[in-house]
XYZ file of C-alpha atoms in Angstrom:
496
model
C 66.647 77.103 102.742
C 65.490 78.793 99.764
C 65.480 82.188 99.163
C 62.074 84.221 96.974
C 63.015 85.337 93.507
C 62.438 88.101 93.798
C 65.719 89.135 95.876
C 67.861 88.473 92.823
C 64.906 90.438 91.014
C 65.738 93.179 93.384
C 69.423 93.243 93.605
C 69.879 92.565 89.547
C 67.250 95.820 89.133
C 70.199 97.709 91.206
C 73.130 96.837 89.391
C 74.782 100.855 87.817
C 75.150 99.405 83.763
C 76.575 101.726 80.887
C 79.831 102.515 81.825
C 83.110 101.142 82.899
C 82.731 100.172 86.753
C 85.773 99.270 88.015
C 87.406 98.687 91.642
C 90.102 98.629 94.045
C 89.390 95.365 96.926
C 91.650 95.994 99.523
C 91.614 93.922 102.788
C 92.620 95.563 106.071
C 95.540 93.817 107.324
C 97.645 96.766 108.163
C 99.077 98.724 105.680
C 99.487 99.386 101.316
C 102.474 97.757 99.776
C 103.590 98.541 96.606
C 101.880 95.776 94.801
C 98.231 96.699 96.296
C 99.044 100.257 94.983
C 99.887 99.690 91.495
C 96.804 97.734 91.671
C 94.782 100.568 93.176
C 96.247 102.942 90.416
C 96.163 100.864 87.238
C 92.543 100.098 88.478
C 92.031 103.714 88.848
C 93.365 104.738 85.380
C 91.227 102.612 83.802
C 88.766 104.014 85.104
C 89.358 107.080 84.782
C 90.602 106.952 81.063
C 87.238 105.382 80.211
C 85.124 107.878 82.151
C 84.040 105.891 83.869
C 83.170 105.144 88.174
C 86.368 103.995 90.482
C 84.819 102.000 93.637
C 86.638 101.433 96.797
C 85.589 98.258 98.233
C 86.983 96.756 101.446
C 87.076 92.760 101.512
C 87.122 92.045 105.845
C 85.683 88.637 106.124
C 89.277 86.968 106.687
C 88.478 87.986 110.021
C 91.423 86.533 111.654
C 93.885 88.700 109.628
C 91.808 92.002 110.550
C 94.543 94.886 111.478
C 92.645 97.918 113.893
C 93.830 100.942 111.751
C 94.465 99.463 108.757
C 91.498 101.016 107.380
C 92.611 104.433 108.206
C 95.694 104.230 106.353
C 93.677 102.415 103.056
C 91.776 105.741 103.013
C 94.755 108.050 103.866
C 97.352 106.457 100.565
C 93.927 106.448 98.392
C 93.750 110.466 98.849
C 97.442 111.115 99.387
C 97.979 109.728 96.150
C 94.918 111.448 94.506
C 92.916 108.281 93.877
C 89.325 109.667 94.551
C 87.120 106.816 94.771
C 83.639 107.929 93.633
C 81.478 104.701 95.865
C 82.549 103.282 98.916
C 81.944 102.943 102.901
C 82.937 106.738 103.283
C 80.568 108.287 100.320
C 77.944 105.444 99.983
C 76.669 104.454 96.044
C 73.704 102.942 94.874
C 75.031 99.867 95.411
C 75.798 99.933 99.258
C 76.889 98.962 101.616
C 80.577 98.464 100.628
C 82.115 96.350 102.954
C 82.372 93.137 103.074
C 81.074 91.680 106.734
C 78.351 94.032 105.839
C 76.772 91.879 102.990
C 76.892 88.723 105.067
C 73.176 87.988 103.936
C 73.677 88.814 100.742
C 76.409 85.680 100.186
C 74.195 83.568 102.163
C 71.395 83.963 99.823
C 73.548 83.532 96.758
C 75.582 80.442 98.009
C 72.281 78.297 99.115
C 70.444 79.711 95.177
C 73.640 77.928 93.906
C 72.440 74.761 95.755
C 69.058 74.744 95.092
C 70.829 75.225 91.131
C 73.065 72.448 91.576
C 76.617 74.168 91.090
C 77.308 73.581 94.616
C 76.475 71.129 97.555
C 76.070 71.068 101.269
C 79.671 69.472 103.009
C 79.468 68.329 106.556
C 82.984 67.422 106.973
C 85.459 67.768 110.033
C 88.183 70.267 107.936
C 90.881 73.085 109.274
C 89.645 76.797 109.372
C 92.524 76.722 106.645
C 91.299 73.729 104.937
C 88.101 76.385 104.689
C 89.622 79.211 103.453
C 92.445 78.047 100.800
C 89.585 75.301 99.307
C 92.067 72.686 99.672
C 90.536 69.435 100.364
C 90.298 67.502 97.093
C 87.069 66.717 95.726
C 87.892 63.371 95.372
C 88.379 62.902 98.412
C 84.252 64.996 99.747
C 81.828 61.653 100.716
C 79.353 64.898 101.061
C 79.468 66.070 96.798
C 76.933 62.799 95.977
C 75.075 62.888 99.506
C 71.204 61.861 98.936
C 68.404 65.244 98.963
C 66.987 63.446 102.070
C 70.284 62.844 104.195
C 71.402 66.009 103.051
C 68.071 67.735 104.691
C 68.214 65.213 108.085
C 71.902 66.889 108.669
C 70.465 70.450 108.338
C 67.230 69.672 110.425
C 69.834 68.558 112.891
C 71.334 71.126 112.439
C 74.917 69.838 111.570
C 77.832 72.677 110.793
C 78.079 72.686 107.550
C 80.284 74.511 104.963
C 78.982 75.113 100.993
C 80.918 73.454 97.995
C 81.460 74.371 94.240
C 80.323 71.756 92.483
C 82.822 71.986 89.670
C 81.498 69.742 86.654
C 83.535 66.408 86.315
C 84.636 66.397 82.935
C 85.368 68.924 80.114
C 86.867 71.735 80.222
C 87.053 75.620 81.038
C 88.319 78.648 78.984
C 88.833 82.749 80.280
C 90.229 85.336 79.050
C 92.311 87.669 80.260
C 93.691 91.182 78.627
C 96.770 90.453 79.608
C 96.844 86.598 78.958
C 94.407 86.340 76.121
C 92.722 82.629 76.097
C 93.737 79.895 79.228
C 91.740 76.357 79.063
C 92.123 74.708 81.971
C 90.664 71.085 82.310
C 88.130 70.998 85.090
C 89.516 67.813 86.783
C 92.268 70.123 87.740
C 90.471 71.971 90.120
C 88.866 71.883 93.228
C 85.091 71.762 94.523
C 86.107 75.292 96.763
C 84.691 76.025 99.578
C 82.453 79.444 98.862
C 80.214 79.591 102.559
C 82.141 78.812 105.794
C 80.657 77.422 108.619
C 80.477 80.535 110.043
C 78.531 82.208 107.777
C 81.184 84.218 106.435
C 82.060 83.284 102.287
C 85.932 83.129 101.064
C 87.179 85.557 98.912
C 86.963 83.897 95.732
C 82.991 83.504 96.565
C 82.254 87.195 97.794
C 84.698 88.894 94.671
C 82.594 87.566 92.358
C 79.092 87.832 94.276
C 80.233 92.061 94.875
C 82.233 92.060 91.427
C 78.710 91.635 89.615
C 76.265 93.314 91.784
C 78.298 96.135 91.364
C 78.535 96.661 88.087
C 82.060 96.063 87.723
C 83.436 96.168 84.023
C 86.810 95.467 84.850
C 88.611 93.396 87.549
C 92.623 94.228 87.779
C 94.145 91.590 90.667
C 97.404 89.810 90.702
C 98.425 86.635 88.409
C 98.716 84.358 91.774
C 94.322 84.407 90.687
C 94.653 83.489 87.198
C 94.774 79.794 88.653
C 90.954 80.969 90.134
C 89.623 82.638 87.498
C 88.562 79.136 85.927
C 86.611 78.972 89.244
C 85.022 82.129 88.864
C 83.932 82.072 85.259
C 82.066 78.857 85.854
C 80.741 80.800 89.102
C 79.775 83.343 86.948
C 78.254 80.842 84.302
C 76.278 79.000 86.206
C 74.311 82.217 87.876
C 74.307 82.926 84.288
C 75.986 85.846 84.929
C 78.624 88.149 82.062
C 82.158 87.561 83.074
C 84.092 90.544 83.349
C 87.628 91.665 81.870
C 90.308 90.155 83.836
C 93.431 92.102 84.272
C 95.788 89.748 85.189
C 99.268 91.733 86.775
C 102.242 89.843 87.642
C 104.186 90.267 90.815
C 106.429 92.719 91.704
C 109.637 91.222 92.712
C 112.782 92.163 95.318
C 114.485 90.276 92.692
C 114.380 87.529 90.349
C 113.749 84.674 92.570
C 111.832 86.684 95.573
C 108.593 88.148 95.537
C 108.295 91.353 97.899
C 106.963 90.232 101.135
C 106.657 92.888 104.394
C 107.478 89.760 105.842
C 110.945 90.493 103.920
C 111.501 93.912 105.344
C 110.540 94.925 101.727
C 108.304 98.753 102.278
C 105.078 99.283 102.205
C 104.022 103.043 100.616
C 103.736 104.412 103.975
C 107.694 103.401 104.730
C 108.738 104.483 101.492
C 106.724 107.846 103.055
C 109.140 107.725 105.896
C 112.498 106.846 103.807
C 112.156 110.916 102.179
C 110.197 109.656 99.159
C 107.336 111.810 97.282
C 103.816 111.067 96.864
C 104.386 112.042 93.186
C 107.662 109.903 92.441
C 106.164 106.550 94.761
C 102.704 106.810 91.814
C 105.420 107.206 88.771
C 107.658 104.853 89.228
C 105.222 102.432 90.514
C 103.088 102.964 86.949
C 105.902 101.916 85.687
C 106.366 98.816 87.299
C 104.814 95.680 85.232
C 103.437 98.799 82.520
C 105.278 100.841 79.542
C 103.586 103.735 77.205
C 103.338 102.588 73.742
C 103.623 105.079 70.484
C 105.112 108.251 70.719
C 104.936 108.386 74.818
C 107.922 104.811 74.238
C 110.340 106.859 75.453
C 108.847 108.934 78.235
C 109.293 108.644 82.209
C 107.771 111.016 84.096
C 104.715 111.357 84.313
C 102.189 112.782 86.227
C 99.033 111.135 87.312
C 96.636 113.798 85.044
C 99.170 112.323 81.900
C 98.723 109.346 83.419
C 95.332 109.024 82.804
C 95.568 109.975 78.931
C 98.893 107.619 78.334
C 97.449 104.430 80.400
C 96.723 101.588 78.105
C 96.283 97.857 79.411
C 98.038 96.720 76.608
C 101.189 98.207 77.727
C 100.679 95.863 80.861
C 103.160 93.431 80.538
C 103.268 89.665 81.237
C 106.288 89.751 82.954
C 106.972 90.188 86.569
C 108.740 93.376 87.374
C 111.659 93.736 89.856
C 111.769 96.645 92.283
C 114.476 98.647 91.976
C 115.754 100.742 94.527
C 118.304 102.882 92.901
C 115.326 103.969 90.145
C 113.145 104.953 92.388
C 116.186 107.291 93.930
C 116.468 108.674 90.290
C 112.617 108.668 89.904
C 112.757 110.862 93.531
C 115.213 112.767 92.618
C 113.844 114.034 89.856
C 110.503 115.256 91.187
C 112.707 117.390 94.156
C 115.104 119.403 91.896
C 111.049 119.923 89.851
C 109.364 121.415 93.066
C 109.022 124.988 93.385
C 112.012 126.178 96.223
C 109.472 127.048 98.445
C 107.505 123.658 97.814
C 110.975 121.766 98.544
C 112.080 124.373 101.772
C 108.695 122.663 102.844
C 108.751 119.551 101.964
C 112.567 119.079 103.445
C 111.890 121.664 106.660
C 111.698 118.414 108.812
C 114.526 116.908 107.271
C 116.731 119.921 108.010
C 115.644 120.655 111.624
C 116.963 117.123 112.952
C 119.731 118.306 112.487
C 120.132 122.354 111.878
C 118.356 123.279 115.371
C 119.731 127.330 115.285
C 117.324 129.074 114.737
C 119.525 131.909 113.289
C 120.686 129.925 110.475
C 117.757 130.520 107.133
C 116.278 126.824 106.092
C 115.440 128.298 103.029
C 118.847 128.973 101.766
C 120.291 126.010 103.034
C 116.815 124.318 101.315
C 118.411 126.044 98.201
C 121.559 124.343 98.231
C 119.860 120.610 98.662
C 117.330 120.641 95.980
C 119.773 119.408 93.348
C 121.894 117.462 95.621
C 119.809 114.639 97.125
C 117.940 112.047 96.480
C 115.777 111.314 98.788
C 114.433 113.273 102.017
C 115.990 111.252 104.253
C 119.263 112.281 103.239
C 118.800 115.853 104.589
C 120.104 115.483 108.534
C 123.931 113.862 107.298
C 123.958 116.275 105.023
C 123.712 119.513 107.257
C 125.286 118.117 111.007
C 128.270 120.851 110.801
C 125.742 123.421 111.371
C 124.887 123.285 114.430
C 128.326 122.134 115.642
C 131.838 122.346 114.045
C 132.812 118.761 113.282
C 136.333 117.191 114.594
C 138.405 117.276 111.397
C 141.658 115.370 110.457
C 144.308 118.028 109.489
C 144.258 115.973 106.114
C 140.757 117.484 104.731
C 142.675 120.691 103.902
C 144.941 118.139 101.772
C 142.800 117.672 97.647
C 145.192 117.518 94.404
C 142.487 118.865 92.585
C 142.645 122.196 94.176
C 146.071 122.166 94.292
C 146.367 122.312 98.015
C 148.414 120.842 101.016
C 148.466 122.162 104.938
C 150.612 124.603 104.369
C 148.929 126.050 101.176
C 145.998 126.003 103.469
C 147.390 128.009 106.530
C 148.756 130.914 104.298
C 145.190 130.610 102.566
C 143.380 130.806 105.620
C 145.817 133.842 106.833
C 145.028 135.829 104.268
C 141.090 134.868 103.920
C 140.611 135.929 107.257
C 141.068 139.824 107.592
C 139.646 139.659 104.158
C 136.130 138.471 105.153
C 136.064 141.204 108.082
C 136.714 143.825 106.412
C 133.673 142.845 103.742
C 131.194 146.036 104.451
C 128.367 143.779 103.966
C 128.065 139.790 104.810
C 126.070 138.809 101.465
C 126.618 136.324 99.230
C 127.492 137.933 96.099
C 129.512 140.197 98.492
C 132.023 136.809 100.413
C 131.606 136.400 96.046
C 133.039 139.233 94.692
C 135.665 139.393 98.576
C 137.172 135.521 97.734
C 137.487 135.858 93.816
C 139.492 138.785 93.648
C 141.608 138.093 97.417
C 142.431 134.708 94.558
C 143.369 136.741 91.687
C 145.001 138.891 94.057
C 147.392 135.376 95.528
C 147.992 134.458 92.323
C 145.793 130.788 92.990
C 143.035 129.286 91.394
C 139.645 130.376 92.949
C 139.527 126.197 94.302
C 143.252 126.428 95.674
C 141.282 129.574 98.345
C 137.844 127.901 98.529
C 138.651 124.746 99.490
C 140.614 125.599 102.876
C 138.044 128.025 103.683
C 135.285 124.987 102.620
C 136.743 122.991 104.811
C 137.861 125.063 108.029
C 133.684 126.351 107.826
C 132.737 122.888 107.380
C 134.942 120.550 108.666
C 133.320 117.803 106.388
C 135.186 116.928 102.513
C 131.714 116.597 100.899
C 128.553 119.771 102.021
C 125.718 120.496 100.582
C 127.306 123.526 98.830
C 130.769 125.547 98.558
C 132.175 127.615 100.495
C 130.215 130.564 99.666
C 127.395 129.079 100.221
C 128.114 128.028 103.564
C 129.961 131.099 104.797
C 126.952 133.210 103.978
C 124.399 130.589 105.737
C 126.529 130.616 108.649
C 126.522 134.898 109.312
C 130.142 136.151 109.663
C 130.921 135.535 113.147
C 130.332 131.835 113.322
C 132.566 131.809 109.941
C 134.967 133.590 111.314
C 135.000 132.183 114.597
C 135.534 128.703 112.153
C 138.526 130.016 110.172
C 140.129 131.329 113.282
C 139.902 127.015 114.673
C 140.980 125.865 111.184
C 144.043 128.053 110.900
C 145.379 127.479 114.452
C 144.695 123.370 113.926
C 147.094 124.123 110.888
C 149.285 126.723 113.003
C 149.390 124.213 115.315
């Protein structure tokens, strides 16, 4: 199959030059795992930090793994995270199309071109699809590598199915450079003749990404360090075509622990899982940025970065060669910082769905409840269990009234509630200040510490040892009637 040279000349003419161009090229397989999100973020930061172009490309050549709706997940995640793309399937661009399955003819032409140039060959051997996809088929065992040209032509004319394989040089070495790992040299004898074009005419990932990266003018390729082993073969393809090799940026994996990579199969969370678990997008993104990268210089001790601050701070030299371990406690810390930094009205908006899971009574002020929670939760999903006492008083144990620090026991608490109920009944208004001042004055009148009075009031009002607010706040939100009803029930429990 010979292709007119004009086609390749025209394709070269379309390639944008003169600025940094990066790409995020996910496979639509159903979810955005943490490592994928980190790749998207680093790729976006390199583009934005260099006034470059960020491209979204959908790599869907592995048709067996595609999941309905997965492309929507990619778009939604990037949009929520603020990782806007300049070119892509939905916005177009000078090197469209940006979906690999729509570029099928292009890969075929370049694969056949590589055969004409002697850097690839037709292979007619029977192989399983997994062998095709992985390229795991040793070249020593492939009799097609050295078939005479007339035999190849006869088989093609007979319509025999074939794959196209890369012809790795027999001897010598290949050296490639990575921005993180430096120069790496491998013996060509250790490289396999990987499949470039499968029998169905679709390219393998390893071929398609090289062709697309070149034709889209990609200057920096960010990917996982598991692709370091394939980089020499990518280099040989670039050299075969006479193309400039982009800057490789291989990032070490994100690990669940010291031994195991994160994996959806093992229940490790995707971006959407983390959102559902009560983490803010900004906190997730900030934490993911620091999974394998650290700022340098005067920013070396800084942990909290907004997206614009990351653009200014990000430098590829800060990417680590060592794997990063996903630390849930550290993410909780980041999330708590972000939750506390929200404007009260923004926190209320974020918390409201979770408040309403536990507090259905419309009489309760959800903004006041949110104000109690903002400094006291690490994840939004912590909220419902903290509020389960508002709609209905729990059946609590009498021992709750005993607290060494507050110097209370059931007898002390009985006396406190006997005094507190009429004091609260007589308040001229039911406001936070009025409740606070009334109880403080009562404690002074009774000659006890504030905590000695506040403890039984809070226990009787909430029926819980741990609450998101103190006695004053809880009584205020519950309202006069409900508070007094609960305090009378508490007193009855103590007097029984």
